[in-house]
Amino acid sequence: MAICNVSDRVTAVGASDPDLAYFDRLMPTPYGTTYNSYLVVGDERTALIDPVQLDCVDQLLAHLAEAGVRRIDDILCLHAEQDHSGSIKVLTDRFPQARLVATAKTAELYETHLHIPRDHFHIVAEGEVLNLGGIGLECMPIPFAHWPDNTMFWLAEGDILFSSDLFGSHYAPTDFERPDPDLHLEEARAYYAEIMMPTRNQVARHVERVATLDPSVICSAHGPVWFDASRVIECYLEMLSPAVKPRVVMPLVSMHESTERMANVFVDALREEGIEVSVHRLDDAVRDLRDSMGKTVEDAVDAAAVILGVPTVLGGPHPSSAAMALMLNTFKPKNRYVGLIGSYGWGTQVEKRLYELMPLYRAERLDSLLVKGLPTSEDEAAIRAYARDLAAKIRALD
Ligand code: FEO
């Protein structure tokens, strides 16, 4: 990753890890990620927005050298999660005169996670402007997008918003200045699903505020700069709206093909009703389960319903389905309906045990369709009726 001029005053000097496979050991990152850091140069002071992950600090230092930086006056810490904060001690050793600047919450979490005493920070609050000489950076906390401490800064000159994790994308393009615009947006959606969606009520308030602010450029903490800020704002507003699409997502596990047979009948019947369905196999012999679950969550962002295909294992759900239930409970997509279909051998408590795993997932629960053994022609007729009922419910949402 090379340095990238954002404006006369702002340069992106962060780091890139194109080979990262999973962020937080959970979220698939097929296009890697970047750990962004921005240099903001005023007439009197130079600020650096965010350190980077510790194992990428050499890239940041090389970029600062390339940009001719000899002095940093302020290191603005927008968020204490380690992918942003990890290199702070390296930076303060290199630039000992630099003042650490953060909100009280970020300073508190730096103390918790990095053992930097909070009294080492110059504390800024909502609305306060950090004067760099000729330009200023206004502090705008965005709590729970996605940690309690995430903070944005606004540079009125150029209408540039430094948005922390908000509007991020795990996408490390070969050319940081010229990313693929469609892939950029696609990865922003995936990022929303696994980072922002769990706190979407708070995120919605922050995005409304950003929409009113109407920035020209958004410099987020991950992925390329949004030089067309309205594009990602519109995408967020759509994902955050209550509206869902007439689409069903089916995370599927099948052990001896009975549940798979049920799923095939169900999917065909839904498609005959004109309802789009996407099936995500959680039982692939080769694919990492995190990839399948991640795609399911991403796909569920605006789907009308999630129907799990779940075989019974010793009375309860197959563990891969249980993991998926925990994912739905964690990420809480806005789906209107959730249901489950599946086969069991001699008895089952799959419904009770699966729903116990997702108390926070608020979709309306449909009756389950559970079949003993291989589905019969009567069972298949019941599955088709189940699909028709669901299609009618989804159409009624319009
Ligand atoms: Fe990019 Fe919340 O860390």
Short mmCIF file of N, CA, C and O in Angstrom, two decimals, residues 17 19-36 52-53 55-56 79-85 146-147 150 165 168-171 187 190-191 194-196 221-223 290-291 294 327 331:
data_model
loop_
_atom_site.label_atom_id
_atom_site.label_comp_id
_atom_site.label_asym_id
_atom_site.label_seq_id
_atom_site.Cartn_x
_atom_site.Cartn_y
_atom_site.Cartn_z
N ASP A 17 -2.89 -5.34 4.87
CA ASP A 17 -2.62 -6.77 5.04
C ASP A 17 -3.53 -7.53 4.07
O ASP A 17 -4.60 -8.01 4.44
N ASP A 19 -3.35 -10.37 2.85
CA ASP A 19 -3.45 -11.82 3.05
C ASP A 19 -4.25 -12.21 4.30
O ASP A 19 -4.38 -13.40 4.59
N LEU A 20 -4.76 -11.23 5.02
CA LEU A 20 -5.55 -11.58 6.20
C LEU A 20 -6.73 -12.45 5.79
O LEU A 20 -7.49 -12.08 4.89
N ALA A 21 -6.91 -13.59 6.46
CA ALA A 21 -8.00 -14.50 6.08
C ALA A 21 -9.27 -14.27 6.90
O ALA A 21 -10.39 -14.38 6.38
N TYR A 22 -9.09 -13.99 8.20
CA TYR A 22 -10.25 -13.79 9.08
C TYR A 22 -9.96 -12.64 10.04
O TYR A 22 -8.96 -12.68 10.75
N PHE A 23 -10.84 -11.68 10.05
CA PHE A 23 -10.71 -10.59 11.02
C PHE A 23 -11.32 -11.05 12.34
O PHE A 23 -12.39 -11.67 12.35
N ASP A 24 -10.66 -10.74 13.43
CA ASP A 24 -11.11 -11.21 14.76
C ASP A 24 -11.22 -12.74 14.81
O ASP A 24 -12.03 -13.28 15.57
N ARG A 25 -10.47 -13.42 13.94
CA ARG A 25 -10.50 -14.90 13.86
C ARG A 25 -11.91 -15.41 13.53
O ARG A 25 -12.24 -16.56 13.76
N LEU A 26 -12.75 -14.52 13.01
CA LEU A 26 -14.14 -14.89 12.75
C LEU A 26 -14.64 -14.43 11.39
O LEU A 26 -15.20 -15.22 10.62
N MET A 27 -14.45 -13.18 11.09
CA MET A 27 -15.06 -12.60 9.89
C MET A 27 -14.18 -12.88 8.68
O MET A 27 -13.01 -12.47 8.64
N PRO A 28 -14.73 -13.58 7.66
CA PRO A 28 -13.91 -13.85 6.47
C PRO A 28 -13.49 -12.56 5.78
O PRO A 28 -14.31 -11.64 5.62
N THR A 29 -12.23 -12.48 5.41
CA THR A 29 -11.74 -11.28 4.73
C THR A 29 -11.02 -11.72 3.44
O THR A 29 -9.79 -11.70 3.36
N PRO A 30 -11.80 -12.13 2.44
CA PRO A 30 -11.19 -12.66 1.22
C PRO A 30 -10.34 -11.64 0.47
O PRO A 30 -9.51 -12.03 -0.36
N TYR A 31 -10.55 -10.38 0.76
CA TYR A 31 -9.75 -9.33 0.10
C TYR A 31 -8.82 -8.64 1.10
O TYR A 31 -8.42 -7.49 0.89
N GLY A 32 -8.52 -9.33 2.21
CA GLY A 32 -7.62 -8.76 3.21
C GLY A 32 -8.24 -7.55 3.88
O GLY A 32 -9.46 -7.37 3.88
N THR A 33 -7.38 -6.73 4.46
CA THR A 33 -7.88 -5.48 5.03
C THR A 33 -6.77 -4.44 5.05
O THR A 33 -5.61 -4.75 4.76
N THR A 34 -7.15 -3.23 5.37
CA THR A 34 -6.17 -2.18 5.61
C THR A 34 -6.41 -1.61 7.00
O THR A 34 -7.53 -1.67 7.52
N TYR A 35 -5.35 -1.12 7.60
CA TYR A 35 -5.44 -0.43 8.89
C TYR A 35 -5.07 1.01 8.60
O TYR A 35 -3.89 1.34 8.44
N ASN A 36 -6.08 1.85 8.49
CA ASN A 36 -5.83 3.19 7.98
C ASN A 36 -5.36 4.15 9.06
O ASN A 36 -5.80 4.08 10.21
N VAL A 52 -1.81 2.00 14.04
CA VAL A 52 -2.30 0.83 13.29
C VAL A 52 -2.05 -0.43 14.12
O VAL A 52 -1.49 -0.36 15.21
N GLN A 53 -2.46 -1.55 13.58
CA GLN A 53 -2.19 -2.82 14.27
C GLN A 53 -0.67 -2.99 14.42
O GLN A 53 0.09 -2.66 13.51
N ASP A 55 1.52 -5.39 14.24
CA ASP A 55 2.38 -6.09 13.28
C ASP A 55 2.47 -5.38 11.92
O ASP A 55 3.16 -5.86 11.02
N CYS A 56 1.78 -4.24 11.78
CA CYS A 56 1.86 -3.47 10.54
C CYS A 56 2.54 -2.12 10.75
O CYS A 56 2.52 -1.27 9.83
N HIS A 79 -10.26 5.00 18.59
CA HIS A 79 -10.88 3.73 18.97
C HIS A 79 -9.78 2.84 19.55
O HIS A 79 -8.69 2.75 18.99
N ALA A 80 -10.09 2.18 20.67
CA ALA A 80 -9.04 1.44 21.39
C ALA A 80 -8.89 -0.01 20.94
O ALA A 80 -8.01 -0.71 21.46
N GLU A 81 -9.71 -0.49 20.01
CA GLU A 81 -9.53 -1.89 19.60
C GLU A 81 -8.13 -2.03 19.00
O GLU A 81 -7.62 -1.13 18.33
N GLN A 82 -7.55 -3.20 19.23
CA GLN A 82 -6.12 -3.37 18.99
C GLN A 82 -5.71 -3.19 17.52
O GLN A 82 -4.55 -2.89 17.25
N ASP A 83 -6.62 -3.40 16.60
CA ASP A 83 -6.25 -3.21 15.20
C ASP A 83 -5.97 -1.74 14.89
O ASP A 83 -5.37 -1.41 13.86
N HIS A 84 -6.39 -0.85 15.79
CA HIS A 84 -6.10 0.58 15.64
C HIS A 84 -5.08 1.08 16.65
O HIS A 84 -4.37 2.03 16.39
N SER A 85 -5.06 0.46 17.78
CA SER A 85 -4.28 1.01 18.90
C SER A 85 -2.96 0.28 19.13
O SER A 85 -2.08 0.79 19.83
N HIS A 146 -18.55 0.46 16.59
CA HIS A 146 -19.28 -0.61 17.22
C HIS A 146 -18.90 -0.83 18.68
O HIS A 146 -19.52 -1.61 19.39
N TRP A 147 -17.80 -0.20 19.15
CA TRP A 147 -17.43 -0.23 20.57
C TRP A 147 -17.98 1.03 21.24
O TRP A 147 -18.40 1.98 20.54
N ASN A 150 -15.90 4.42 19.89
CA ASN A 150 -15.61 4.89 18.53
C ASN A 150 -15.91 6.39 18.41
O ASN A 150 -16.94 6.87 18.90
N ASP A 165 -14.37 3.11 12.58
CA ASP A 165 -14.80 1.86 11.92
C ASP A 165 -16.04 2.05 11.03
O ASP A 165 -16.28 1.24 10.12
N GLY A 168 -16.47 1.29 7.19
CA GLY A 168 -15.26 0.56 6.81
C GLY A 168 -15.54 -0.56 5.83
O GLY A 168 -16.69 -0.93 5.57
N SER A 169 -14.46 -1.09 5.28
CA SER A 169 -14.56 -2.28 4.42
C SER A 169 -13.26 -3.05 4.58
O SER A 169 -12.18 -2.45 4.64
N HIS A 170 -13.40 -4.37 4.66
CA HIS A 170 -12.19 -5.18 4.68
C HIS A 170 -11.81 -5.46 3.23
O HIS A 170 -12.24 -6.45 2.63
N TYR A 171 -11.06 -4.55 2.68
CA TYR A 171 -10.71 -4.61 1.26
C TYR A 171 -9.37 -3.90 1.09
O TYR A 171 -9.28 -2.68 1.30
N GLU A 187 -17.88 -5.10 -0.11
CA GLU A 187 -17.17 -5.38 1.13
C GLU A 187 -17.63 -4.46 2.27
O GLU A 187 -17.55 -4.82 3.44
N ALA A 190 -20.58 -6.32 3.62
CA ALA A 190 -20.14 -7.43 4.47
C ALA A 190 -19.64 -6.93 5.81
O ALA A 190 -19.92 -7.52 6.87
N TYR A 191 -18.93 -5.83 5.77
CA TYR A 191 -18.40 -5.22 7.00
C TYR A 191 -19.55 -4.77 7.91
O TYR A 191 -19.54 -5.02 9.13
N GLU A 194 -21.19 -7.79 9.84
CA GLU A 194 -20.53 -8.44 10.97
C GLU A 194 -19.94 -7.46 11.98
O GLU A 194 -19.49 -7.88 13.05
N ILE A 195 -19.93 -6.17 11.66
CA ILE A 195 -19.36 -5.21 12.61
C ILE A 195 -20.42 -4.24 13.13
O ILE A 195 -20.50 -3.96 14.32
N MET A 196 -21.24 -3.72 12.24
CA MET A 196 -22.18 -2.66 12.63
C MET A 196 -23.60 -3.16 12.92
O MET A 196 -24.32 -2.56 13.71
N ALA A 221 -11.67 3.72 8.84
CA ALA A 221 -10.50 3.07 9.42
C ALA A 221 -10.04 1.84 8.65
O ALA A 221 -8.93 1.36 8.86
N HIS A 222 -10.91 1.31 7.80
CA HIS A 222 -10.56 0.13 7.01
C HIS A 222 -11.02 0.34 5.56
O HIS A 222 -12.12 0.84 5.32
N GLY A 223 -10.17 -0.13 4.65
CA GLY A 223 -10.54 -0.08 3.25
C GLY A 223 -10.24 1.26 2.62
O GLY A 223 -9.83 2.22 3.30
N ARG A 290 -16.57 -20.78 9.11
CA ARG A 290 -16.66 -19.32 9.28
C ARG A 290 -17.01 -18.64 7.95
O ARG A 290 -17.70 -17.62 7.94
N ASP A 291 -16.53 -19.22 6.84
CA ASP A 291 -16.87 -18.63 5.54
C ASP A 291 -18.37 -18.76 5.25
O ASP A 291 -19.02 -17.82 4.82
N GLY A 294 -20.36 -16.59 7.70
CA GLY A 294 -20.19 -15.18 7.37
C GLY A 294 -21.04 -14.78 6.17
O GLY A 294 -21.71 -13.75 6.18
N MET A 327 -24.62 -17.22 15.77
CA MET A 327 -24.27 -16.10 14.89
C MET A 327 -25.49 -15.18 14.70
O MET A 327 -25.36 -13.95 14.76
N PHE A 331 -25.47 -11.29 15.67
CA PHE A 331 -25.49 -10.23 14.65
C PHE A 331 -26.88 -9.66 14.40
O PHE A 331 -27.01 -8.58 13.84
#
